[in-house]
Amino acid sequence: MKFLIQSIALFSLLFAYSANARWIPTQGMTWNYVLGGTVNVSKEKAQIVDIDFENASKIKELHNVGKKVICYFSGGTLESFRKDKDDYYKVSGLVKNAYSQWSSEIWLDFRKEGIKPLIKNRMKIAKNNKCDALEVDNLGAYIHDEVKSWSNPLTKADTIIFARWLGQTAHEYDLSIGLKNVVGIIDEVGSYFDFAINESCVVYNECYHYKNFIKKGKCVFGVTYGSVSSMKSALCKNLNGLGMTMIIKPDYDLHQDVTFFNGKSTCGSSFDDGYESKSSNEGTIVRNVTKKTTTTKKTTTTKKTTTTKKTTTTKRTTTTKRTSTKKTSTKRTTTTKRTSTKKTSTRRTTTTRRTSTRRTSTRKTSTRKTSTRRTSTRRTSTKRTSTKRTSTRRTTTKKKSTRVVVVYVTKK
């Protein structure tokens, strides 16, 4: 009965476990940033298109012609046109003062716990709308004077905590996520994100902050506002050898019109694109990444070991029945528990690892977010040798298997 209960627990775990996968863009893939106006799908040449997360019909159209879709929403501000706007106002202290550069947006104090279910709900919508990745914008609030004027303003440390949470949470929904701007925290949070998006790093000579991130094989999508001719010198200087995919937009309206930056044709044959990993037409797929309850899974893993033992026990029982028909007692000894429990290898437990990974975004932010910096590679901490726990439990089961029963029957 005990083994039966453990077996049921194991099967429940297997059914509960989600082995989903998330798509991750690779270096060299082309992209377009279309947050304003509409997308004419038949004319779109980019492999990846960044649009609003609520535009389900357009996401479907883009998928139908083989495009990947990054979905945008703001995490650091509240946009007045959002359907869930009233829910934000219900959280005490969350909605703050106006963002002067963008009249339809209001700064948010994302330290409030009440923002988390709201962000999760948006991620669920993005998942249901079949978004491939997320761009969560306006994380760089702490560098803006309007936020610095608060009695208790946001800090860089607050932003790092929130950014990491965004990365982890996106990965729980099997969504890739890109870090938007905030180059000032790239080293602290980079490992939680799958790619990055930057506006105007060429203008402020800040593109070099992505060097370590790119060296790890992650891609960075950049946008520069203006024209290639007016920005040529800055583009060639900042991008040579870096490995960033750059587009040029005529203005901040972010309509579909785009120029794909070509370093060799613009800067000369000596220009090096600097890609660390070869681009793929499809990007990459990361499997078995999502583990929503890591701790629970560690505990349950030990049950896997026990269940394996149960299987062995069943085999024994079968042999015992054969023995009893022969009336030969000594044979029964052979059948009894040959320490077949040793068969139990808990290697099976070595499954879950969170990786997550995660993206950021911005719709209208351009010149504002330049002082941001990426960071981090802490995600790897989740790979905490949960398998070692299971192996310890196994050793205890060996005690059961060492019993040998010898029965001698004497015929008279």
XYZ file of C-alpha atoms in Angstrom:
412
model
C 0.000 0.000 0.000
C 2.855 2.327 0.869
C 4.454 1.729 -2.505
C 1.134 2.303 -4.243
C 0.754 5.730 -2.645
C 4.297 6.655 -3.642
C 3.652 5.476 -7.182
C 0.546 7.632 -7.457
C 2.541 10.623 -6.199
C 5.166 10.027 -8.874
C 2.651 9.867 -11.694
C 0.985 13.034 -10.418
C 4.336 14.768 -10.545
C 5.007 13.617 -14.076
C 1.659 14.906 -15.271
C 2.124 18.207 -13.442
C 5.553 18.840 -14.891
C 5.607 21.119 -17.890
C 8.315 20.493 -20.442
C 7.445 23.469 -22.598
C 9.929 25.456 -24.590
C 10.512 29.093 -25.412
C 11.904 30.686 -28.551
C 15.029 32.860 -28.296
C 16.244 35.141 -31.109
C 19.799 34.695 -32.335
C 22.426 37.234 -33.349
C 22.096 38.567 -36.865
C 18.329 38.101 -37.192
C 16.632 41.163 -38.663
C 13.931 43.047 -36.781
C 11.480 45.908 -37.131
C 9.970 48.100 -34.436
C 6.348 48.966 -35.259
C 4.534 50.411 -32.256
C 2.846 53.168 -34.265
C 0.427 52.674 -37.138
C -0.290 49.300 -38.676
C 1.857 46.545 -40.129
C 1.419 45.601 -43.768
C 2.384 41.966 -43.368
C 2.901 41.344 -47.090
C 5.527 44.110 -47.245
C 7.412 43.266 -44.058
C 10.989 42.105 -44.709
C 12.226 41.671 -41.146
C 12.338 38.226 -39.553
C 11.134 39.588 -36.207
C 8.510 42.291 -35.653
C 7.983 44.115 -32.344
C 4.336 45.182 -31.870
C 1.825 45.735 -29.051
C 0.989 42.673 -26.942
C -2.784 43.156 -27.287
C -2.785 43.044 -31.096
C -3.780 39.373 -31.375
C -5.002 39.495 -34.984
C -1.764 41.040 -36.261
C 0.323 38.560 -34.273
C -1.547 35.751 -36.015
C -1.045 37.343 -39.448
C 2.687 37.673 -38.849
C 2.949 34.061 -37.696
C 1.109 32.929 -40.811
C 3.914 34.315 -42.977
C 6.682 32.884 -40.800
C 7.558 35.939 -38.697
C 8.421 35.898 -35.005
C 6.726 38.465 -32.760
C 8.086 40.412 -29.794
C 5.206 41.877 -27.777
C 5.455 45.281 -26.119
C 3.992 46.736 -22.936
C 5.276 49.226 -20.382
C 6.187 47.934 -16.941
C 7.441 51.201 -15.440
C 4.599 53.462 -16.560
C 0.837 53.223 -16.937
C -0.445 54.028 -20.418
C -3.826 55.766 -20.414
C -5.278 53.617 -23.211
C -4.728 50.243 -21.509
C -7.781 48.096 -20.747
C -6.497 47.269 -17.260
C -5.837 50.908 -16.329
C -8.432 50.974 -13.522
C -6.848 47.938 -11.856
C -3.600 49.876 -11.462
C -5.354 52.741 -9.688
C -6.816 50.274 -7.188
C -3.330 49.496 -5.834
C -2.484 52.065 -3.172
C 0.613 54.129 -3.988
C 1.302 52.404 -7.314
C 0.327 55.186 -9.745
C 2.504 58.286 -9.296
C 3.147 61.455 -11.322
C 2.977 62.180 -15.055
C 5.796 61.325 -17.445
C 6.380 64.691 -19.096
C 7.972 63.303 -22.271
C 4.932 61.150 -22.989
C 1.626 62.764 -22.091
C -0.333 59.501 -22.069
C 1.904 57.828 -19.476
C 2.228 57.996 -15.683
C 5.146 56.720 -13.622
C 4.629 53.624 -11.468
C 6.230 52.688 -8.172
C 6.959 49.095 -9.168
C 8.144 48.259 -5.647
C 4.480 47.817 -4.689
C 3.567 44.127 -4.450
C 0.221 44.881 -6.044
C 1.858 45.374 -9.441
C 2.898 41.723 -9.714
C -0.514 40.159 -10.407
C -1.177 42.945 -12.932
C 2.070 42.231 -14.793
C 1.403 38.479 -14.638
C -2.017 39.030 -16.144
C -0.460 40.902 -19.061
C 2.012 38.069 -19.560
C -0.889 35.602 -19.636
C -2.572 37.702 -22.317
C 0.666 37.786 -24.305
C 0.946 34.010 -23.999
C -2.664 33.496 -25.091
C -2.092 35.829 -28.045
C 0.849 33.612 -29.108
C 3.588 36.185 -28.536
C 7.064 34.689 -28.954
C 8.812 37.165 -26.676
C 8.243 40.194 -24.446
C 9.569 43.747 -24.341
C 8.792 45.414 -20.997
C 9.515 49.134 -21.188
C 10.419 52.029 -18.877
C 12.502 50.222 -16.285
C 14.934 53.142 -16.167
C 12.641 55.365 -14.106
C 15.266 55.860 -11.395
C 17.399 58.090 -13.649
C 14.569 60.543 -14.396
C 14.200 63.785 -12.443
C 10.433 63.321 -12.169
C 11.000 60.108 -10.225
C 13.924 61.506 -8.251
C 11.517 64.156 -6.934
C 9.485 61.538 -5.019
C 9.815 61.559 -1.243
C 11.057 57.968 -1.523
C 12.331 57.640 -5.112
C 13.112 54.450 -6.974
C 16.760 53.378 -6.913
C 19.030 51.312 -9.101
C 18.798 48.492 -6.547
C 14.979 48.569 -6.762
C 15.216 48.348 -10.538
C 17.542 45.333 -10.410
C 15.106 43.472 -8.142
C 12.134 44.257 -10.389
C 14.010 43.397 -13.593
C 15.061 40.006 -12.239
C 11.505 39.269 -11.204
C 10.294 40.163 -14.706
C 12.823 37.800 -16.277
C 11.952 34.900 -14.004
C 8.215 35.414 -14.376
C 8.323 35.614 -18.180
C 10.195 32.322 -18.272
C 7.527 30.727 -16.076
C 5.114 31.474 -18.924
C 7.607 30.056 -21.461
C 8.102 33.503 -22.947
C 11.443 34.894 -24.011
C 12.130 38.375 -22.618
C 14.426 41.210 -23.662
C 15.936 43.909 -21.458
C 14.873 47.330 -22.723
C 17.462 50.103 -22.394
C 18.715 50.499 -18.772
C 22.309 49.734 -19.758
C 23.332 50.681 -16.217
C 22.083 47.356 -14.843
C 23.019 45.035 -17.708
C 25.776 43.290 -15.773
C 23.508 42.636 -12.781
C 20.459 41.347 -14.652
C 21.735 40.146 -18.025
C 21.521 36.463 -17.151
C 17.776 36.800 -16.496
C 17.122 38.015 -20.046
C 17.299 36.293 -23.424
C 18.067 39.353 -25.560
C 18.099 43.154 -25.305
C 16.560 46.142 -27.062
C 18.157 49.576 -27.055
C 17.173 52.993 -28.323
C 19.782 55.589 -29.277
C 22.906 54.054 -27.706
C 24.687 55.259 -30.861
C 23.771 58.866 -30.038
C 25.138 58.654 -26.494
C 28.082 56.340 -27.247
C 26.706 53.721 -24.856
C 26.488 50.670 -27.127
C 29.732 49.237 -25.709
C 27.892 48.382 -22.474
C 26.431 45.372 -24.287
C 29.824 43.863 -25.060
C 29.780 41.166 -22.360
C 26.132 40.353 -23.008
C 26.836 39.853 -26.718
C 29.925 37.750 -25.988
C 27.634 35.266 -24.256
C 25.894 34.735 -27.600
C 22.850 36.863 -26.804
C 21.497 39.279 -29.363
C 20.895 43.004 -29.015
C 18.415 44.830 -31.234
C 19.130 48.535 -31.599
C 17.176 51.420 -33.086
C 18.590 54.812 -34.079
C 16.338 57.738 -34.995
C 17.195 59.930 -37.970
C 18.886 58.879 -41.206
C 21.894 56.753 -42.111
C 23.650 59.715 -43.714
C 23.241 61.977 -40.679
C 24.251 59.223 -38.239
C 26.895 57.470 -40.349
C 29.935 58.429 -38.292
C 28.330 57.485 -34.969
C 26.946 54.228 -36.371
C 30.288 53.078 -37.756
C 32.179 54.064 -34.614
C 29.811 52.426 -32.118
C 28.863 49.256 -33.984
C 32.110 48.072 -35.566
C 32.981 44.680 -34.074
C 30.180 44.840 -31.494
C 27.582 42.378 -32.805
C 24.436 44.514 -32.483
C 21.604 44.391 -35.033
C 20.701 48.000 -35.857
C 17.777 49.618 -37.645
C 17.258 53.298 -38.463
C 13.825 54.903 -38.079
C 13.009 58.347 -39.497
C 11.251 59.473 -36.279
C 9.782 58.373 -32.959
C 6.408 57.484 -34.469
C 7.705 53.969 -35.084
C 5.757 53.284 -38.238
C 6.688 50.343 -40.445
C 9.229 52.227 -42.597
C 12.711 51.024 -41.696
C 16.315 50.975 -42.889
C 18.403 47.940 -41.985
C 21.932 49.031 -41.124
C 24.610 47.313 -43.234
C 28.035 48.005 -41.791
C 30.103 46.988 -44.793
C 28.139 49.011 -47.329
C 27.882 52.032 -45.014
C 31.266 52.040 -43.285
C 33.493 50.079 -45.677
C 34.763 46.539 -46.213
C 36.812 46.595 -43.002
C 33.640 46.814 -40.890
C 33.134 43.756 -38.677
C 29.595 42.911 -37.569
C 31.070 41.175 -34.504
C 28.467 38.443 -34.121
C 29.544 35.837 -31.577
C 27.096 33.173 -32.736
C 25.947 32.449 -36.241
C 22.443 33.645 -36.962
C 19.592 31.284 -37.663
C 16.479 31.973 -39.682
C 14.377 30.609 -36.865
C 16.250 31.546 -33.681
C 16.805 28.903 -31.031
C 14.496 26.854 -28.842
C 15.199 26.305 -25.160
C 13.467 23.218 -23.794
C 12.607 22.022 -20.290
C 13.163 25.453 -18.916
C 10.005 26.149 -16.995
C 9.777 24.803 -13.487
C 7.188 26.763 -11.623
C 7.688 25.180 -8.216
C 11.308 24.286 -7.906
C 11.186 23.540 -4.184
C 8.239 21.203 -4.463
C 9.893 19.341 -7.244
C 12.986 18.765 -5.186
C 10.906 17.087 -2.496
C 8.904 15.039 -4.916
C 12.000 13.911 -6.705
C 12.917 11.667 -3.801
C 9.656 9.874 -4.327
C 10.779 8.962 -7.772
C 13.493 6.840 -6.242
C 11.070 5.056 -3.987
C 8.756 4.360 -6.856
C 11.476 2.692 -8.822
C 11.951 0.392 -5.893
C 8.340 -0.469 -5.998
C 8.702 -1.702 -9.508
C 11.452 -4.040 -8.406
C 9.328 -5.304 -5.544
C 6.581 -6.281 -7.928
C 8.976 -8.465 -9.819
C 9.904 -10.195 -6.629
C 6.323 -10.971 -5.815
C 5.928 -12.693 -9.130
C 8.902 -14.909 -8.482
C 7.582 -15.804 -5.064
C 4.447 -17.212 -6.599
C 6.443 -19.489 -8.809
C 8.397 -20.752 -5.864
C 5.351 -21.633 -3.859
C 4.059 -23.948 -6.577
C 7.198 -26.024 -6.483
C 7.082 -26.439 -2.701
C 10.819 -26.093 -2.697
C 11.605 -23.736 0.089
C 15.185 -22.978 -0.793
C 14.180 -21.438 -4.076
C 12.151 -18.963 -2.165
C 15.345 -17.698 -0.656
C 16.737 -16.917 -4.068
C 13.742 -14.918 -5.016
C 13.703 -12.834 -1.905
C 14.863 -9.342 -2.512
C 18.190 -9.752 -4.157
C 18.932 -6.140 -3.502
C 17.372 -5.476 -6.844
C 16.615 -2.169 -5.274
C 20.075 -1.156 -6.348
C 18.557 -0.829 -9.704
C 17.023 2.382 -8.582
C 19.018 5.158 -10.037
C 17.827 8.537 -9.044
C 19.352 10.012 -12.112
C 15.824 10.441 -13.252
C 15.464 13.277 -10.813
C 17.897 15.439 -12.668
C 15.259 17.227 -14.551
C 14.300 20.627 -13.553
C 16.250 23.711 -13.945
C 15.013 27.074 -14.219
C 16.677 29.181 -16.696
C 15.038 31.881 -17.616
C 15.559 33.637 -18.761
C 13.468 36.911 -19.798
C 13.219 40.573 -22.323
C 12.287 44.215 -21.692
C 10.650 46.802 -23.666
C 9.667 50.302 -24.565
C 7.266 51.710 -26.849
C 8.002 55.333 -27.018
C 11.183 55.673 -25.093
C 14.082 56.728 -27.104
C 16.423 59.393 -25.926
C 15.222 58.994 -22.384
C 16.618 55.653 -21.503
C 20.176 55.969 -22.634
C 21.838 55.971 -19.284
C 20.735 52.462 -18.518
C 23.042 49.587 -18.128
C 22.514 45.908 -18.130
C 23.871 43.428 -15.856
C 23.846 40.091 -14.183
C 24.281 36.508 -14.627
C 22.661 35.249 -11.489
C 20.133 33.011 -12.873
C 22.416 30.155 -12.873
C 21.954 30.002 -9.128
C 18.749 28.126 -9.659
C 20.600 25.030 -10.761
C 21.060 23.993 -7.187
C 22.012 20.289 -7.195
C 18.583 19.098 -6.328
C 19.622 15.695 -7.633
C 22.068 15.159 -4.808
C 19.246 15.155 -2.346
C 17.595 12.289 -4.038
C 20.666 10.115 -4.045
C 20.872 10.419 -0.247
C 17.364 9.121 0.093
C 18.115 6.144 -2.049
C 20.736 4.808 0.230
C 18.167 4.362 2.929
C 16.149 2.052 0.727
C 18.955 -0.425 0.488
C 18.164 -1.499 4.036
C 14.957 -3.036 2.869
C 16.621 -5.119 0.258
C 19.201 -6.779 2.536
C 16.709 -9.091 4.271
C 17.091 -12.709 3.247
C 14.616 -15.274 4.419
C 15.759 -18.886 4.328
C 13.187 -21.565 4.870
C 14.158 -25.208 5.094
C 11.471 -27.838 4.666
C 12.310 -31.374 5.696
C 10.311 -34.161 4.186
C 9.671 -37.176 6.373
